[in-house]
Amino acid sequence: MTTILLADDHGLIRGGIRMILQSEDDFEIVGEAADGAEAVDLARSLRPDLVLMDVQMPGLDGLEATRQIVAAGDCAVLILTTFNREDYLFQALQAGASGFLLKNSPPEDLISAVRVVARGDSLLAPELTRRLFDQFMARPAASQRPDLLNLLTEREEQILRLMANGDSNAEIAVKLFVGDATVKTHVSRVLNKLGLRDRVQAVVYAYETGVVSPGDNPP
């Protein structure tokens, strides 16, 4: 059973999301919050598997609430917002969100996203990677290679580049002519060596540190 906390300042929206998710036998809504501060408090007390978090809420917004929840290690956060804005996407991922979904997505996409994040994976579709790419277009290249990158083997850095390109494990396996299990092992090692939580953080890290740059074509 996946336990879920809903955080949105509109009761009708919470009700609609609740109806969609409660139609699944393996989901349980354990609480609802009308603002970011309440979401932080309920995440701490209820310890759900994940929070479905709106961005724009009165008082403490969803981005800051996400930072606090993730920093405390209370649960994973899936951002669910009306606003199709690249700055929200980037700030949400920097805050530690494990995924980002628009409210006009089909119900089946919401259900799938909850399952993906709940099992500890990240929701980073290719179109989201494209937006991250656009965020870095105007940024200067990193001037110095971080020491942590030197911990990676050549193959592990190659895996990091492909993750930053938005490739799934299966796609990476095809490109490198290896098995899915081998890719999964390499991905885990990359995350552990760099102290990253998931693939989303890996992509942000790759762009911020200059491992990949706008215009690169990963091997």
PDB file of N, CA, C and O in Angstrom, residues 142 145-146 149 152 157 160-161 164 205-213 216:
ATOM      1  N   ALA A 142      30.984  25.437 -16.450  1.00  0.00           N
ATOM      2  CA  ALA A 142      31.689  25.299 -15.176  1.00  0.00           C
ATOM      3  C   ALA A 142      33.190  25.483 -15.393  1.00  0.00           C
ATOM      4  O   ALA A 142      33.773  24.949 -16.342  1.00  0.00           O
ATOM      5  N   ARG A 145      36.467  21.332 -12.668  1.00  0.00           N
ATOM      6  CA  ARG A 145      35.874  20.007 -12.516  1.00  0.00           C
ATOM      7  C   ARG A 145      35.855  19.626 -11.040  1.00  0.00           C
ATOM      8  O   ARG A 145      36.906  19.615 -10.383  1.00  0.00           O
ATOM      9  N   PRO A 146      34.678  19.300 -10.471  1.00  0.00           N
ATOM     10  CA  PRO A 146      34.603  18.921  -9.055  1.00  0.00           C
ATOM     11  C   PRO A 146      35.403  17.651  -8.775  1.00  0.00           C
ATOM     12  O   PRO A 146      35.471  16.745  -9.614  1.00  0.00           O
ATOM     13  N   LEU A 149      33.920  14.041  -9.224  1.00  0.00           N
ATOM     14  CA  LEU A 149      33.838  13.409 -10.538  1.00  0.00           C
ATOM     15  C   LEU A 149      35.018  12.490 -10.800  1.00  0.00           C
ATOM     16  O   LEU A 149      34.924  11.546 -11.586  1.00  0.00           O
ATOM     17  N   LEU A 152      34.579   8.710 -10.414  1.00  0.00           N
ATOM     18  CA  LEU A 152      33.866   7.912 -11.406  1.00  0.00           C
ATOM     19  C   LEU A 152      34.836   7.260 -12.383  1.00  0.00           C
ATOM     20  O   LEU A 152      35.828   7.862 -12.788  1.00  0.00           O
ATOM     21  N   GLU A 157      31.131   7.709 -15.876  1.00  0.00           N
ATOM     22  CA  GLU A 157      30.913   9.073 -16.368  1.00  0.00           C
ATOM     23  C   GLU A 157      30.105   9.040 -17.665  1.00  0.00           C
ATOM     24  O   GLU A 157      29.278   9.924 -17.926  1.00  0.00           O
ATOM     25  N   LEU A 160      26.582   8.696 -16.656  1.00  0.00           N
ATOM     26  CA  LEU A 160      26.070   9.976 -16.171  1.00  0.00           C
ATOM     27  C   LEU A 160      25.683  10.874 -17.342  1.00  0.00           C
ATOM     28  O   LEU A 160      24.641  11.538 -17.316  1.00  0.00           O
ATOM     29  N   ARG A 161      26.504  10.888 -18.386  1.00  0.00           N
ATOM     30  CA  ARG A 161      26.186  11.704 -19.566  1.00  0.00           C
ATOM     31  C   ARG A 161      24.893  11.243 -20.227  1.00  0.00           C
ATOM     32  O   ARG A 161      24.076  12.056 -20.653  1.00  0.00           O
ATOM     33  N   ALA A 164      21.929  12.260 -18.229  1.00  0.00           N
ATOM     34  CA  ALA A 164      21.668  13.686 -18.445  1.00  0.00           C
ATOM     35  C   ALA A 164      21.008  13.938 -19.786  1.00  0.00           C
ATOM     36  O   ALA A 164      20.323  14.948 -19.970  1.00  0.00           O
ATOM     37  N   TYR A 205      23.055  17.754 -11.525  1.00  0.00           N
ATOM     38  CA  TYR A 205      24.484  17.768 -11.190  1.00  0.00           C
ATOM     39  C   TYR A 205      25.340  17.771 -12.458  1.00  0.00           C
ATOM     40  O   TYR A 205      26.328  18.509 -12.551  1.00  0.00           O
ATOM     41  N   ALA A 206      24.955  16.961 -13.437  1.00  0.00           N
ATOM     42  CA  ALA A 206      25.736  16.857 -14.670  1.00  0.00           C
ATOM     43  C   ALA A 206      25.812  18.190 -15.396  1.00  0.00           C
ATOM     44  O   ALA A 206      26.877  18.578 -15.905  1.00  0.00           O
ATOM     45  N   TYR A 207      24.711  18.923 -15.427  1.00  0.00           N
ATOM     46  CA  TYR A 207      24.717  20.225 -16.094  1.00  0.00           C
ATOM     47  C   TYR A 207      25.425  21.285 -15.261  1.00  0.00           C
ATOM     48  O   TYR A 207      26.178  22.111 -15.783  1.00  0.00           O
ATOM     49  N   GLU A 208      25.198  21.263 -13.955  1.00  0.00           N
ATOM     50  CA  GLU A 208      25.801  22.281 -13.092  1.00  0.00           C
ATOM     51  C   GLU A 208      27.323  22.174 -13.056  1.00  0.00           C
ATOM     52  O   GLU A 208      28.016  23.179 -12.897  1.00  0.00           O
ATOM     53  N   THR A 209      27.845  20.968 -13.179  1.00  0.00           N
ATOM     54  CA  THR A 209      29.294  20.764 -13.063  1.00  0.00           C
ATOM     55  C   THR A 209      30.004  20.721 -14.406  1.00  0.00           C
ATOM     56  O   THR A 209      31.212  20.561 -14.465  1.00  0.00           O
ATOM     57  N   GLY A 210      29.234  20.846 -15.508  1.00  0.00           N
ATOM     58  CA  GLY A 210      29.858  20.866 -16.804  1.00  0.00           C
ATOM     59  C   GLY A 210      30.172  19.506 -17.390  1.00  0.00           C
ATOM     60  O   GLY A 210      30.868  19.424 -18.407  1.00  0.00           O
ATOM     61  N   VAL A 211      29.671  18.431 -16.765  1.00  0.00           N
ATOM     62  CA  VAL A 211      29.868  17.100 -17.346  1.00  0.00           C
ATOM     63  C   VAL A 211      29.230  17.065 -18.736  1.00  0.00           C
ATOM     64  O   VAL A 211      29.762  16.479 -19.668  1.00  0.00           O
ATOM     65  N   VAL A 212      28.067  17.708 -18.847  1.00  0.00           N
ATOM     66  CA  VAL A 212      27.452  17.899 -20.147  1.00  0.00           C
ATOM     67  C   VAL A 212      27.165  19.390 -20.293  1.00  0.00           C
ATOM     68  O   VAL A 212      26.950  20.108 -19.320  1.00  0.00           O
ATOM     69  N   SER A 213      27.165  19.833 -21.528  1.00  0.00           N
ATOM     70  CA  SER A 213      26.911  21.233 -21.811  1.00  0.00           C
ATOM     71  C   SER A 213      25.881  21.307 -22.943  1.00  0.00           C
ATOM     72  O   SER A 213      25.747  20.357 -23.718  1.00  0.00           O
ATOM     73  N   ASP A 216      25.960  19.307 -26.432  1.00  0.00           N
ATOM     74  CA  ASP A 216      26.677  18.039 -26.376  1.00  0.00           C
ATOM     75  C   ASP A 216      25.828  16.920 -26.970  1.00  0.00           C
ATOM     76  O   ASP A 216      24.609  16.914 -26.869  1.00  0.00           O
TER      77      ASP A 216
END
